[in-house]
Short mmCIF file of C-alpha atoms in Angstrom, two decimals:
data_model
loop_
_atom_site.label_atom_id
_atom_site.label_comp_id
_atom_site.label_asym_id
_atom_site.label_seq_id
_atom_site.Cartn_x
_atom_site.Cartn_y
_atom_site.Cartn_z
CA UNK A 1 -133.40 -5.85 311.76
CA UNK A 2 -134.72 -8.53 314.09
CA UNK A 3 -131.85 -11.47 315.55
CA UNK A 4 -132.86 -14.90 314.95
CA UNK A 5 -130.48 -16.12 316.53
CA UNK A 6 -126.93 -15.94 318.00
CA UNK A 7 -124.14 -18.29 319.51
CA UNK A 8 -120.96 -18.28 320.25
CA UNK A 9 -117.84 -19.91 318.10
CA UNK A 10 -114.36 -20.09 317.99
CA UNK A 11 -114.35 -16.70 320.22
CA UNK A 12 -117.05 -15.00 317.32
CA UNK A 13 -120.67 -15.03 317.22
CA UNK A 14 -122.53 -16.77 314.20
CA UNK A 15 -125.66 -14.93 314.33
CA UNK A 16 -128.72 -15.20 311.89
CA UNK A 17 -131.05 -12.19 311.07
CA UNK A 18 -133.82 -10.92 309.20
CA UNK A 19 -135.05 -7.65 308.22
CA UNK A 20 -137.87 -6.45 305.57
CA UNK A 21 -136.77 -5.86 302.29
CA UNK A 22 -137.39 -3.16 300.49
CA UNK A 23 -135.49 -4.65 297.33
CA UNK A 24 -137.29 -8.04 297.73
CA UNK A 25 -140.64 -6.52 299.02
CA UNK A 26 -140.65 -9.28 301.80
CA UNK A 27 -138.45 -10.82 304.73
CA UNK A 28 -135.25 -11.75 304.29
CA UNK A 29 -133.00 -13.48 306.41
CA UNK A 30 -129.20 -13.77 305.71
CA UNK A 31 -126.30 -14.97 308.35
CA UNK A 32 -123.21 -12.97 309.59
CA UNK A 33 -120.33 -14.08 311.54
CA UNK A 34 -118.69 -11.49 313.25
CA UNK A 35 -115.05 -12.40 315.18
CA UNK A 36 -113.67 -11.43 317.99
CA UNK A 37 -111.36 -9.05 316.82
CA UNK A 38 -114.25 -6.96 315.65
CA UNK A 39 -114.55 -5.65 319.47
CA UNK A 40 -111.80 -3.71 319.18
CA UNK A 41 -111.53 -2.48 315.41
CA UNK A 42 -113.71 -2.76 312.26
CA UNK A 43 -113.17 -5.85 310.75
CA UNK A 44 -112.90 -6.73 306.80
CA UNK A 45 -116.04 -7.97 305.33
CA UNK A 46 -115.97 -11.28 302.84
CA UNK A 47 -119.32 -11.83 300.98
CA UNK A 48 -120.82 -15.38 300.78
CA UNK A 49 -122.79 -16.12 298.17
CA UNK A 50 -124.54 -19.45 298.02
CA UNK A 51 -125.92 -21.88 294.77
CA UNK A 52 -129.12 -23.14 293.54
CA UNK A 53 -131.62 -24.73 296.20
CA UNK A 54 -129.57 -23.37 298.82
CA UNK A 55 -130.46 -20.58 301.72
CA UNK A 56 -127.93 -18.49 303.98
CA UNK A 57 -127.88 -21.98 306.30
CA UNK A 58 -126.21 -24.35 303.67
CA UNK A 59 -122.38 -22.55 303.88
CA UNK A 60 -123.32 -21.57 307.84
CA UNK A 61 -123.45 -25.42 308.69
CA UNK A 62 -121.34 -26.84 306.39
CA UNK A 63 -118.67 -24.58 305.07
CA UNK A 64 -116.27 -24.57 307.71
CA UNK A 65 -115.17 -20.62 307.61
CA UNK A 66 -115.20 -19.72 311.37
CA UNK A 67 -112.06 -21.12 312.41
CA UNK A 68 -110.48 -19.78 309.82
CA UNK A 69 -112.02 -16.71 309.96
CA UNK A 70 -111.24 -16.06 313.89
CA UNK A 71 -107.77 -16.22 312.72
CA UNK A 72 -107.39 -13.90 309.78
CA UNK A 73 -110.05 -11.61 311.48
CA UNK A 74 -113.12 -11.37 309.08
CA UNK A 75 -116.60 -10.88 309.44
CA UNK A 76 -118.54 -13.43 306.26
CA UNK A 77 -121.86 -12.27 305.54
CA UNK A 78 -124.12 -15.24 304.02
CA UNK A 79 -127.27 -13.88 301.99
CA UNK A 80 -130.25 -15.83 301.31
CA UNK A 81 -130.09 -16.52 297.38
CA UNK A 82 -133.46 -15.31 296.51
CA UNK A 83 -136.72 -13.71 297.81
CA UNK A 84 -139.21 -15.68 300.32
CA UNK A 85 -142.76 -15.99 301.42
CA UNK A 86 -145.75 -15.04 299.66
CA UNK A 87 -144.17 -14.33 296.36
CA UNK A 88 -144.06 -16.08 292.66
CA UNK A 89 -142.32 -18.86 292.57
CA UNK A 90 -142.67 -22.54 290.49
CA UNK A 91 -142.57 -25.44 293.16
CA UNK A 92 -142.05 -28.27 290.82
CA UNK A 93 -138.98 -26.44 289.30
CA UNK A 94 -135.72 -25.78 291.46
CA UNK A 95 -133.67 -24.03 288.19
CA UNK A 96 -136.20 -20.72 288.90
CA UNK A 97 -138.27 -19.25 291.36
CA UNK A 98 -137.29 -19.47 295.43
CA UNK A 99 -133.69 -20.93 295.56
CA UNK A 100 -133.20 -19.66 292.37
CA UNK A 101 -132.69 -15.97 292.02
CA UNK A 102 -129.54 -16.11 289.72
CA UNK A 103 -128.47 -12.53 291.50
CA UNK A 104 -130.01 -10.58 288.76
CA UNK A 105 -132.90 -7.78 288.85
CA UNK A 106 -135.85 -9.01 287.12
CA UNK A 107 -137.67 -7.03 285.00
CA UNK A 108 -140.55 -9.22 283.50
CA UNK A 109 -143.76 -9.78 284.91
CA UNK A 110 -144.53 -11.28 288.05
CA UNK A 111 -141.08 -11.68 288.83
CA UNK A 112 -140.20 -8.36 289.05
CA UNK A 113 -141.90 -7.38 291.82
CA UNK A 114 -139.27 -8.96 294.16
CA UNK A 115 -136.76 -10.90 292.65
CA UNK A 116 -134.23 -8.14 292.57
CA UNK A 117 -130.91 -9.73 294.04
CA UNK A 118 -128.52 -8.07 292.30
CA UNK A 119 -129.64 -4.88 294.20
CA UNK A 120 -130.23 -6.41 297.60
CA UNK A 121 -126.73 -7.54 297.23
CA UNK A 122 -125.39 -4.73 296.00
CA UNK A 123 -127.00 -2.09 297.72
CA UNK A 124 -129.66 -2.71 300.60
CA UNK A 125 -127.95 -5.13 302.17
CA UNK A 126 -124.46 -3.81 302.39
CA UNK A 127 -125.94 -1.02 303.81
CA UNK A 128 -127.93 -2.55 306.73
CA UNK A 129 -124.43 -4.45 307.72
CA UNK A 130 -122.60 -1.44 307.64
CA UNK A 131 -125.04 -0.08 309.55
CA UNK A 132 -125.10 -2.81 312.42
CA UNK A 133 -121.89 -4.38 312.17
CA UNK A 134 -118.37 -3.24 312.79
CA UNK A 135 -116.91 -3.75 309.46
CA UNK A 136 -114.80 -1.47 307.50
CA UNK A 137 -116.59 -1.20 304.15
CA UNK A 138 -113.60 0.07 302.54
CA UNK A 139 -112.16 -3.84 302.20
CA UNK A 140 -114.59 -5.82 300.88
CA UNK A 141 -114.19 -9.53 299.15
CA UNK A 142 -116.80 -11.92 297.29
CA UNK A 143 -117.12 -15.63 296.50
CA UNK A 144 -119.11 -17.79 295.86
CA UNK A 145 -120.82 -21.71 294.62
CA UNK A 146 -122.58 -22.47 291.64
CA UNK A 147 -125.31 -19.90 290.92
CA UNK A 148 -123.25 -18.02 293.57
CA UNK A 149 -120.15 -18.31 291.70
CA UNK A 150 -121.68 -16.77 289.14
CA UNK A 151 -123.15 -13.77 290.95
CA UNK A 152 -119.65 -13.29 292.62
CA UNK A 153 -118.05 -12.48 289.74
CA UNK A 154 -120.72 -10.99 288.01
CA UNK A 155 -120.75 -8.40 290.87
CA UNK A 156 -117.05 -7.99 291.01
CA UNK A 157 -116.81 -7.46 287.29
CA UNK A 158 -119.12 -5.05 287.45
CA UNK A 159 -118.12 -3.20 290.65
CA UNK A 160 -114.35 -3.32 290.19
CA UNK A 161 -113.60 -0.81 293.00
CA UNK A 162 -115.78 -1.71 295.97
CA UNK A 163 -114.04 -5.55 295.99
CA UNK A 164 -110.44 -6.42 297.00
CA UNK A 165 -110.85 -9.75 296.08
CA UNK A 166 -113.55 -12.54 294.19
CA UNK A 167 -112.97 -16.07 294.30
CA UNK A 168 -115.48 -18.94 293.31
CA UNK A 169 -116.66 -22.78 294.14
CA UNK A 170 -117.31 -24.07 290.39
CA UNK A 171 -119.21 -21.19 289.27
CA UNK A 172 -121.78 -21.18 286.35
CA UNK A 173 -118.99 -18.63 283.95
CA UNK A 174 -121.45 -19.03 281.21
CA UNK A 175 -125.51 -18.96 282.27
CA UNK A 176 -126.67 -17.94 278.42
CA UNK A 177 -125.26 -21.11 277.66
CA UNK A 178 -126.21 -23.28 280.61
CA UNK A 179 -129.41 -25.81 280.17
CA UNK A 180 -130.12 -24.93 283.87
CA UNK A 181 -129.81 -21.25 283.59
CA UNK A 182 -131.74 -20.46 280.27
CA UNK A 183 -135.03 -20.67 281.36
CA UNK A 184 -134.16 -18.68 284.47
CA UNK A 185 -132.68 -15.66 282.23
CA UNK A 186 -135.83 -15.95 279.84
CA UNK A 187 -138.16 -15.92 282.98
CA UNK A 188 -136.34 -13.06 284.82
CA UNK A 189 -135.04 -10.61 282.05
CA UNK A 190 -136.67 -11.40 278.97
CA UNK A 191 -136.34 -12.92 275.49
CA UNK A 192 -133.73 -10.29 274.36
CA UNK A 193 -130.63 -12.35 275.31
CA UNK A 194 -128.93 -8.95 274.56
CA UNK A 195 -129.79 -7.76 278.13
CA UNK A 196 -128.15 -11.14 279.82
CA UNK A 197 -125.04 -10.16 279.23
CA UNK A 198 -124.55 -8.47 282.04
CA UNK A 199 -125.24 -10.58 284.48
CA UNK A 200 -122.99 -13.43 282.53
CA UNK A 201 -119.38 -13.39 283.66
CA UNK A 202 -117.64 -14.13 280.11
CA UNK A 203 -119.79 -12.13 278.07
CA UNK A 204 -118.95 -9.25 280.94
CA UNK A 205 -115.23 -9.99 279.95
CA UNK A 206 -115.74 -10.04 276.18
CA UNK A 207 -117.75 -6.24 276.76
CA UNK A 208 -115.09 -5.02 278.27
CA UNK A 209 -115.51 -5.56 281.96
CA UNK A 210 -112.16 -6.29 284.19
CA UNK A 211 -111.24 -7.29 287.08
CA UNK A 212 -107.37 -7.62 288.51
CA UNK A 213 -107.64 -11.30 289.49
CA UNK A 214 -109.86 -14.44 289.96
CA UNK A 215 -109.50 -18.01 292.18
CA UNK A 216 -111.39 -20.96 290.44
CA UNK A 217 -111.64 -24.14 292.06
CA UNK A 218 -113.85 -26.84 290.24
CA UNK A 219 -113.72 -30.49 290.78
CA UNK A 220 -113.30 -33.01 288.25
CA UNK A 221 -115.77 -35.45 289.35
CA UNK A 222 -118.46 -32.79 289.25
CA UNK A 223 -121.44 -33.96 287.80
CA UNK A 224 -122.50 -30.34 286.30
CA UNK A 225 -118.98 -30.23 285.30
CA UNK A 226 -120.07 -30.37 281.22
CA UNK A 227 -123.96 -29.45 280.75
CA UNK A 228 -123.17 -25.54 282.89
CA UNK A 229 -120.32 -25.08 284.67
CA UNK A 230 -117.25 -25.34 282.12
CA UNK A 231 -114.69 -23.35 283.25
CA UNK A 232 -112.54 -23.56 280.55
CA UNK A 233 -114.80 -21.64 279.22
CA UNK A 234 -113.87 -18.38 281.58
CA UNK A 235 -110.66 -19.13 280.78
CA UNK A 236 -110.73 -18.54 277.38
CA UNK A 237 -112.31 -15.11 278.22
CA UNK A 238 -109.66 -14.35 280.69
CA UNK A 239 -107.27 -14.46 277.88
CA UNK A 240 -105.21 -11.93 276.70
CA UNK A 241 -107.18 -9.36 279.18
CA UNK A 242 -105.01 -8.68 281.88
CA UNK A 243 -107.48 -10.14 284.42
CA UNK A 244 -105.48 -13.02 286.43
CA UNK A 245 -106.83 -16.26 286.53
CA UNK A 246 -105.97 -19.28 288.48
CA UNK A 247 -108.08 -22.05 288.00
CA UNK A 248 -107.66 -25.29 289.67
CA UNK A 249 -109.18 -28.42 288.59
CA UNK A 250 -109.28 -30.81 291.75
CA UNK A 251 -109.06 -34.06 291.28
CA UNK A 252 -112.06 -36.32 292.58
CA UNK A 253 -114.12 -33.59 293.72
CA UNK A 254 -117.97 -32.90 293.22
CA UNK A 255 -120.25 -30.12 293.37
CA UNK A 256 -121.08 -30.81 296.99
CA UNK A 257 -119.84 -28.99 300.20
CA UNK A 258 -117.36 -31.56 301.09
CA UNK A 259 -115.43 -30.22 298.15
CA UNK A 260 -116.03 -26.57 299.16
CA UNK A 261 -115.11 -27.13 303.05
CA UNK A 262 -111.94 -28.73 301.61
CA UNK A 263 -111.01 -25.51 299.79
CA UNK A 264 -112.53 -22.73 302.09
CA UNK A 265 -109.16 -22.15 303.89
CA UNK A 266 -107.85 -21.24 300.69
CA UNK A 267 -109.91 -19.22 299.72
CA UNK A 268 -110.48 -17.01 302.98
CA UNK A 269 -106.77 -16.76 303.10
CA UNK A 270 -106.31 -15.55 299.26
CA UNK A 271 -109.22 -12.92 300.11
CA UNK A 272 -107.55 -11.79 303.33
CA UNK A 273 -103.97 -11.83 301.54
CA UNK A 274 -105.59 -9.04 299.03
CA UNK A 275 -108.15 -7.49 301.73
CA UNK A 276 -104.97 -6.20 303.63
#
């Protein structure tokens, strides 16, 4: 692991790294800010993940979490959201290719030779912060925007007992229904849309994946809102399941990060309410 850089803030250290990935099969560089509490105990880790377009930096400069997080005592770890350098990608399309790994393991030709997210996030990279980073791996959280919404609780859903907590930024519930996820899924996984269901949170639900509870904020005034977010459409999943839901349409809000930085305290503080 190399350090790209690290400075000091609100008593914590924002720091940005980069290591080479075995998942990915290239560099990858991902963000963690580690607060001063961590100096004396290991801290509880909250997983970032970020959307479409977006790298490790977007939430690091504009999300507003280290105040916050000083306070409650967490380390956030912010991923990159897909594979970099030298690799496949389609420049004239920002729905697939770098910016747009969708947290999933590819498994169709050329893609599959690196973009494997779902497995750098679940596995390689939770073990190089464990291994470099005081945090107590036993209390773990996830959120997320957008595409990261959607790997969020993907990942929680399917790894109900490593996460305390998931929360999501208007996530994408539905991706095998979204315009601007299709062609991603087909690209990545395949034309057998039987295989996307597991990386699609309400088809997860309607196999029979749970989770105890979820935090949904989406804003009204979001101009995905209709063509692939549609929460109502979790929702109607949620029901009857005994997975908690509280969704929160907010009024006025769009898809940008002035409407996550509004909400972040929220959501750090239902995560740490649930990390212990």
């Amino acid at each position: 692991m190399k350090t790209v850089s690290e400075v000091n803030a609100h008593g914590g250290v924002q720091g940005v790294y980069s290591h080479a990935s075995e998942c990915c099969a290239c560099d990858m560089t991902f963000a963690v800010f580690v607060p001063p509490q961590a100096g004396k105990r290991p801290c509880p880790v909250v997983w970032y993940l970020s959307g479409l377009t977006c790298t490790h930096a977007n939430v690091m400069e504009k999300g507003e979490y280290r105040r916050l997080a000083t306070e409650l005592g967490l380390i956030i770890v912010c991923p990159d959201t897909s594979p970099r350098g030298d690799i496949p990608d389609v420049e004239d399309n920002w729905q697939l290719g770098k910016g747009a790994g969708f947290y999933v393991d590819a498994t169709q030709a050329p893609w599959s030779a690196n973009y494997r997210m779902y497995s750098y996030i679940t596995d390689e990279l939770p073990a190089l912060i464990g291994e470099h980073f005081p945090v107590d791996m036993g209390r773990q959280a996830i959120f997320g925007h957008s595409m990261g919404g959607h790997g969020a609780l993907t990942i929680a859903l399917k790894n109900p007992a490593r996460f305390k907590s998931c929360s999501a930024f208007a996530p994408i519930v539905h991706p095998m229904g979204a315009d601007w996820a299709i062609g991603a899924f087909r690209s990545y996984l395949g034309e057998d849309e039987n295989f996307w269901r597991e990386h699609d949170a309400c088809a997860l639900i309607e196999d029979g994946a749970r989770f105890p509870e979820f935090l949904v904020d989406q804003g009204s005034a979001d101009g995905f809102l209709d063509e692939g977010l549609r929460p109502w459409l979790f929702e109607e999943a949620c029901k009857d399941t005994g997975i908690g839901l509280t969704l929160r349409m907010q009024e006025g809000y769009d898809h940008s990060y002035y409407f996550i930085s509004s909400f972040m305290e929220d959501h750090l503080r239902w995560h740490a309410a649930r990390i212990g």
